[in-house]
mmCIF file of C-alpha atoms in Angstrom:
data_model
loop_
_atom_site.group_PDB
_atom_site.id
_atom_site.type_symbol
_atom_site.label_atom_id
_atom_site.label_comp_id
_atom_site.label_asym_id
_atom_site.label_seq_id
_atom_site.Cartn_x
_atom_site.Cartn_y
_atom_site.Cartn_z
ATOM 1 C CA MET A 1 -30.932 -32.278 -67.112
ATOM 2 C CA LYS A 2 -29.629 -32.230 -70.664
ATOM 3 C CA LYS A 3 -31.071 -34.992 -72.834
ATOM 4 C CA HIS A 4 -29.085 -37.246 -75.129
ATOM 5 C CA SER A 5 -29.290 -35.870 -78.671
ATOM 6 C CA PHE A 6 -29.551 -39.335 -80.188
ATOM 7 C CA TYR A 7 -32.255 -40.765 -77.946
ATOM 8 C CA ILE A 8 -34.635 -37.839 -78.392
ATOM 9 C CA LYS A 9 -34.865 -38.803 -82.060
ATOM 10 C CA SER A 10 -37.709 -41.016 -83.246
ATOM 11 C CA ASP A 11 -37.067 -44.728 -83.786
ATOM 12 C CA LYS A 12 -36.956 -44.165 -87.547
ATOM 13 C CA GLU A 13 -34.447 -41.340 -87.191
ATOM 14 C CA GLN A 14 -32.292 -43.447 -84.882
ATOM 15 C CA THR A 15 -32.309 -46.287 -87.390
ATOM 16 C CA ARG A 16 -31.328 -43.883 -90.164
ATOM 17 C CA GLU A 17 -28.439 -42.588 -88.063
ATOM 18 C CA ILE A 18 -27.158 -46.108 -87.401
ATOM 19 C CA LEU A 19 -27.480 -47.003 -91.081
ATOM 20 C CA LYS A 20 -25.641 -43.808 -92.006
ATOM 21 C CA PHE A 21 -22.619 -44.693 -89.891
ATOM 22 C CA SER A 22 -22.746 -48.314 -91.023
ATOM 23 C CA GLY A 23 -22.770 -47.114 -94.621
ATOM 24 C CA ILE A 24 -19.807 -44.808 -94.050
ATOM 25 C CA ALA A 25 -17.869 -47.655 -92.430
ATOM 26 C CA PHE A 26 -18.679 -49.927 -95.379
ATOM 27 C CA LEU A 27 -17.549 -47.320 -97.923
ATOM 28 C CA VAL A 28 -14.292 -46.758 -96.043
ATOM 29 C CA PHE A 29 -13.665 -50.500 -95.949
ATOM 30 C CA LEU A 30 -14.539 -50.834 -99.642
ATOM 31 C CA ALA A 31 -12.075 -48.065 -100.499
ATOM 32 C CA ILE A 32 -9.381 -49.867 -98.508
ATOM 33 C CA VAL A 33 -10.138 -53.154 -100.282
ATOM 34 C CA LEU A 34 -9.856 -51.462 -103.679
ATOM 35 C CA ALA A 35 -6.605 -49.775 -102.652
ATOM 36 C CA ALA A 36 -5.270 -53.102 -101.381
ATOM 37 C CA LEU A 37 -6.091 -54.774 -104.691
ATOM 38 C CA PHE A 38 -4.524 -51.947 -106.673
ATOM 39 C CA PHE A 39 -1.287 -51.915 -104.671
ATOM 40 C CA GLU A 40 -1.360 -55.693 -104.120
ATOM 41 C CA TRP A 41 -1.493 -55.299 -100.338
ATOM 42 C CA TYR A 42 -3.831 -58.241 -100.055
ATOM 43 C CA TYR A 43 -3.613 -58.646 -96.284
ATOM 44 C CA LEU A 44 -4.346 -54.995 -95.515
ATOM 45 C CA PRO A 45 -8.165 -55.391 -95.297
ATOM 46 C CA LEU A 46 -7.723 -58.178 -92.733
ATOM 47 C CA PHE A 47 -5.936 -55.752 -90.418
ATOM 48 C CA ILE A 48 -8.113 -52.732 -91.146
ATOM 49 C CA ALA A 49 -11.534 -54.412 -90.820
ATOM 50 C CA PRO A 50 -11.295 -54.950 -87.018
ATOM 51 C CA VAL A 51 -10.158 -51.337 -86.553
ATOM 52 C CA ILE A 52 -13.145 -50.010 -88.503
ATOM 53 C CA LEU A 53 -15.458 -52.248 -86.493
ATOM 54 C CA THR A 54 -14.119 -50.892 -83.184
ATOM 55 C CA VAL A 55 -14.993 -47.356 -84.301
ATOM 56 C CA LEU A 56 -18.435 -48.361 -85.565
ATOM 57 C CA ALA A 57 -19.246 -50.603 -82.579
ATOM 58 C CA PRO A 58 -20.410 -47.956 -80.056
ATOM 59 C CA PHE A 59 -22.839 -46.486 -82.605
ATOM 60 C CA ILE A 60 -24.598 -49.856 -82.650
ATOM 61 C CA ASP A 61 -23.822 -51.330 -79.227
ATOM 62 C CA MET A 62 -24.875 -48.345 -77.117
ATOM 63 C CA PRO A 63 -28.394 -47.899 -78.579
ATOM 64 C CA GLN A 64 -28.935 -51.663 -78.615
ATOM 65 C CA GLY A 65 -27.628 -52.080 -75.074
ATOM 66 C CA ARG A 66 -29.926 -49.332 -73.828
ATOM 67 C CA LYS A 67 -32.893 -50.782 -75.690
ATOM 68 C CA LYS A 68 -32.318 -54.236 -74.198
ATOM 69 C CA GLY A 69 -31.788 -52.824 -70.716
ATOM 70 C CA ASN A 70 -28.194 -54.012 -70.473
ATOM 71 C CA LEU A 71 -26.926 -50.431 -70.329
ATOM 72 C CA ILE A 72 -28.452 -47.751 -68.119
ATOM 73 C CA TYR A 73 -27.975 -44.049 -68.868
ATOM 74 C CA TYR A 74 -28.082 -41.943 -65.703
ATOM 75 C CA THR A 75 -26.928 -38.916 -67.684
ATOM 76 C CA PRO A 76 -25.969 -38.703 -71.369
ATOM 77 C CA LEU A 77 -22.308 -39.217 -70.429
ATOM 78 C CA PHE A 78 -22.590 -41.630 -67.513
ATOM 79 C CA ILE A 79 -23.644 -45.188 -68.243
ATOM 80 C CA THR A 80 -23.623 -48.340 -66.154
ATOM 81 C CA GLU A 81 -24.029 -52.015 -66.734
ATOM 82 C CA LYS A 82 -26.522 -53.947 -64.642
ATOM 83 C CA GLU A 83 -25.493 -54.759 -61.087
ATOM 84 C CA LYS A 84 -24.016 -58.242 -60.839
ATOM 85 C CA ASP A 85 -22.749 -59.963 -57.702
ATOM 86 C CA GLY A 86 -22.511 -56.691 -55.829
ATOM 87 C CA ARG A 87 -20.544 -54.908 -58.535
ATOM 88 C CA ILE A 88 -21.586 -52.252 -61.038
ATOM 89 C CA ILE A 89 -19.345 -51.447 -63.991
ATOM 90 C CA ILE A 90 -19.559 -47.753 -64.826
ATOM 91 C CA HIS A 91 -18.671 -46.018 -68.075
ATOM 92 C CA GLY A 92 -18.107 -42.441 -69.072
ATOM 93 C CA GLY A 93 -19.362 -41.430 -72.486
ATOM 94 C CA THR A 94 -18.187 -43.390 -75.507
ATOM 95 C CA LEU A 95 -17.262 -42.042 -78.935
ATOM 96 C CA PHE A 96 -20.949 -42.403 -79.818
ATOM 97 C CA ASP A 97 -22.056 -40.283 -76.849
ATOM 98 C CA TYR A 98 -19.383 -37.631 -77.358
ATOM 99 C CA TYR A 99 -20.328 -37.326 -81.023
ATOM 100 C CA TYR A 100 -23.920 -36.475 -80.136
ATOM 101 C CA MET A 101 -23.388 -34.519 -76.915
ATOM 102 C CA ILE A 102 -20.250 -32.403 -77.316
ATOM 103 C CA ASP A 103 -20.858 -29.003 -78.901
ATOM 104 C CA ARG A 104 -18.254 -28.485 -81.630
ATOM 105 C CA ASN A 105 -18.070 -24.780 -80.744
ATOM 106 C CA TRP A 106 -16.903 -25.451 -77.184
ATOM 107 C CA LYS A 107 -13.278 -24.979 -76.222
ATOM 108 C CA GLY A 108 -11.375 -27.930 -74.789
ATOM 109 C CA LYS A 109 -11.816 -26.765 -71.192
ATOM 110 C CA GLN A 110 -15.575 -26.358 -71.649
ATOM 111 C CA ARG A 111 -15.817 -29.876 -73.019
ATOM 112 C CA ILE A 112 -13.925 -31.433 -70.117
ATOM 113 C CA ARG A 113 -15.992 -29.507 -67.563
ATOM 114 C CA PHE A 114 -19.206 -30.674 -69.228
ATOM 115 C CA ILE A 115 -18.016 -34.289 -69.331
ATOM 116 C CA LEU A 116 -17.025 -34.206 -65.660
ATOM 117 C CA SER A 117 -20.286 -32.550 -64.596
ATOM 118 C CA GLN A 118 -22.292 -35.207 -66.434
ATOM 119 C CA TYR A 119 -20.161 -37.926 -64.863
ATOM 120 C CA ILE A 120 -20.674 -36.533 -61.367
ATOM 121 C CA LEU A 121 -24.417 -36.028 -61.807
ATOM 122 C CA GLY A 122 -24.614 -39.579 -63.109
ATOM 123 C CA LEU A 123 -22.904 -40.842 -59.974
ATOM 124 C CA VAL A 124 -25.404 -38.968 -57.828
ATOM 125 C CA LYS A 125 -28.387 -40.310 -59.764
ATOM 126 C CA LEU A 126 -26.970 -43.819 -59.533
ATOM 127 C CA SER A 127 -26.557 -43.515 -55.760
ATOM 128 C CA GLU A 128 -30.125 -42.228 -55.433
ATOM 129 C CA SER A 129 -31.481 -45.314 -57.185
ATOM 130 C CA PHE A 130 -30.340 -47.543 -54.301
ATOM 131 C CA SER A 131 -31.203 -47.480 -50.612
ATOM 132 C CA GLU A 132 -28.470 -47.028 -48.002
ATOM 133 C CA LYS A 133 -28.586 -50.739 -47.146
ATOM 134 C CA GLU A 134 -28.328 -51.732 -50.801
ATOM 135 C CA ALA A 135 -25.500 -49.254 -51.404
ATOM 136 C CA GLU A 136 -23.417 -50.821 -48.629
ATOM 137 C CA LYS A 137 -23.283 -54.070 -50.602
ATOM 138 C CA ILE A 138 -22.356 -52.559 -53.968
ATOM 139 C CA THR A 139 -18.979 -51.577 -55.385
ATOM 140 C CA LEU A 140 -18.493 -49.390 -58.437
ATOM 141 C CA GLU A 141 -15.692 -49.984 -60.901
ATOM 142 C CA GLY A 142 -14.708 -48.143 -64.037
ATOM 143 C CA THR A 143 -11.794 -47.398 -66.342
ATOM 144 C CA SER A 144 -11.160 -43.841 -67.481
ATOM 145 C CA TYR A 145 -8.751 -41.795 -69.588
ATOM 146 C CA ILE A 146 -10.420 -38.525 -68.498
ATOM 147 C CA LEU A 147 -10.240 -38.828 -64.706
ATOM 148 C CA ASN A 148 -6.916 -38.449 -62.957
ATOM 149 C CA ASP A 149 -6.131 -39.785 -59.486
ATOM 150 C CA ARG A 150 -6.748 -36.468 -57.748
ATOM 151 C CA THR A 151 -10.172 -35.917 -59.314
ATOM 152 C CA ALA A 152 -11.148 -39.541 -58.735
ATOM 153 C CA GLU A 153 -10.269 -39.277 -55.037
ATOM 154 C CA LYS A 154 -12.434 -36.166 -54.711
ATOM 155 C CA LEU A 155 -15.339 -38.200 -56.053
ATOM 156 C CA GLY A 156 -14.708 -41.016 -53.574
ATOM 157 C CA PHE A 157 -12.764 -43.422 -55.799
ATOM 158 C CA ARG A 158 -9.480 -45.189 -55.306
ATOM 159 C CA ARG A 159 -7.138 -46.332 -58.025
ATOM 160 C CA LYS A 160 -6.937 -50.038 -58.785
ATOM 161 C CA GLU A 161 -4.470 -51.975 -60.905
ATOM 162 C CA THR A 162 -5.705 -52.248 -64.498
ATOM 163 C CA ASN A 163 -5.490 -55.923 -65.407
ATOM 164 C CA LEU A 164 -4.015 -57.357 -68.599
ATOM 165 C CA LEU A 165 -7.403 -58.117 -70.159
ATOM 166 C CA GLN A 166 -8.528 -54.515 -69.673
ATOM 167 C CA ARG A 167 -5.282 -53.241 -71.197
ATOM 168 C CA PHE A 168 -5.704 -55.558 -74.175
ATOM 169 C CA ILE A 169 -9.263 -54.317 -74.743
ATOM 170 C CA LEU A 170 -8.096 -50.703 -74.476
ATOM 171 C CA THR A 171 -5.260 -51.325 -76.928
ATOM 172 C CA TYR A 172 -7.595 -53.086 -79.361
ATOM 173 C CA ASN A 173 -9.984 -50.111 -79.185
ATOM 174 C CA TYR A 174 -7.216 -47.521 -79.419
ATOM 175 C CA LEU A 175 -8.534 -45.721 -82.514
ATOM 176 C CA GLN A 176 -11.988 -45.403 -80.969
ATOM 177 C CA ILE A 177 -10.450 -44.062 -77.749
ATOM 178 C CA LEU A 178 -8.217 -41.693 -79.737
ATOM 179 C CA LEU A 179 -11.227 -40.216 -81.538
ATOM 180 C CA ALA A 180 -13.261 -39.917 -78.331
ATOM 181 C CA ASN A 181 -10.342 -38.346 -76.467
ATOM 182 C CA SER A 182 -9.800 -35.869 -79.295
ATOM 183 C CA ILE A 183 -13.472 -34.848 -79.278
ATOM 184 C CA ALA A 184 -13.354 -34.506 -75.491
ATOM 185 C CA LYS A 185 -10.333 -32.192 -75.613
ATOM 186 C CA GLY A 186 -11.189 -30.328 -78.786
ATOM 187 C CA LYS A 187 -7.949 -31.265 -80.517
ATOM 188 C CA LEU A 188 -6.064 -34.312 -81.728
ATOM 189 C CA SER A 189 -5.053 -36.007 -78.497
ATOM 190 C CA PHE A 190 -3.312 -39.369 -78.304
ATOM 191 C CA PRO A 191 -4.184 -41.163 -75.053
ATOM 192 C CA THR A 192 -1.420 -43.119 -73.363
ATOM 193 C CA ILE A 193 -2.826 -46.552 -72.599
ATOM 194 C CA GLY A 194 -0.380 -46.920 -69.722
ATOM 195 C CA ARG A 195 -1.960 -43.896 -68.054
ATOM 196 C CA VAL A 196 -5.517 -45.143 -68.374
ATOM 197 C CA SER A 197 -6.646 -45.950 -64.854
ATOM 198 C CA THR A 198 -9.171 -48.245 -63.231
ATOM 199 C CA PHE A 199 -11.015 -46.802 -60.244
ATOM 200 C CA THR A 200 -13.234 -48.392 -57.639
ATOM 201 C CA ALA A 201 -15.498 -47.062 -54.881
ATOM 202 C CA PRO A 202 -18.178 -48.342 -52.515
ATOM 203 C CA LEU A 203 -21.537 -46.976 -53.640
ATOM 204 C CA SER A 204 -22.209 -46.081 -50.004
ATOM 205 C CA VAL A 205 -19.322 -43.577 -50.119
ATOM 206 C CA ILE A 206 -20.761 -41.947 -53.235
ATOM 207 C CA LYS A 207 -24.163 -41.800 -51.569
ATOM 208 C CA ALA A 208 -22.693 -40.195 -48.448
ATOM 209 C CA ASN A 209 -20.924 -37.581 -50.607
ATOM 210 C CA LYS A 210 -24.071 -36.733 -52.578
ATOM 211 C CA ASN A 211 -24.382 -33.106 -51.440
ATOM 212 C CA TYR A 212 -20.715 -32.405 -52.087
ATOM 213 C CA LEU A 213 -20.965 -33.983 -55.534
ATOM 214 C CA TYR A 214 -24.016 -31.885 -56.413
ATOM 215 C CA LYS A 215 -22.140 -28.706 -55.515
ATOM 216 C CA LEU A 216 -19.109 -29.828 -57.485
ATOM 217 C CA ALA A 217 -21.250 -30.511 -60.560
ATOM 218 C CA GLU A 218 -22.917 -27.098 -60.242
ATOM 219 C CA LYS A 219 -19.515 -25.440 -60.012
ATOM 220 C CA LEU A 220 -18.387 -27.178 -63.192
ATOM 221 C CA GLU A 221 -21.538 -26.036 -64.995
ATOM 222 C CA ASP A 222 -20.992 -22.345 -64.119
#
């Protein structure tokens, strides 16, 4: 199993990495403030600051969430929140994870295959962490701009209506999603928020499909 390139670093190195990205974000914001003052666009920083924060956020939130136990990495590109009331929210890799895990020399197809294989292996590992009885009481839910309906159905998921709050969050984080999507595909790629889908599946179905999912992941890794 491939290890996450960030988390194999020492605590000091991780802190330096976080400070590096925080520093870059600050310098970008400072440059925008100076430009706004020069051109007398005084309200520009108020609009740009939240955008910069959305890009920086995963580089801070993901390590902190993992450290506190709020986020669980089953593979470097498959993360879940803690189970709550019989539901587990699942996440594919974020911009932070793609930055550290995607080889810049890979072609777009290689990147997508790697992302999907990590996602599938993560599903399997998640299912293995619960007994059959426990799995029957748990539902998985996640939003993705990588999975399409056909692939999701092969994994055992069904499409669910993406609610307004989810769409607002996705729209607010559009630049972050744009950058992550571009890294994932190896080229500038603008995601269509309207095509971002929410999928749900009983964990018991994933558990029952474990052998099939293993084979599918192996095929993607070939």
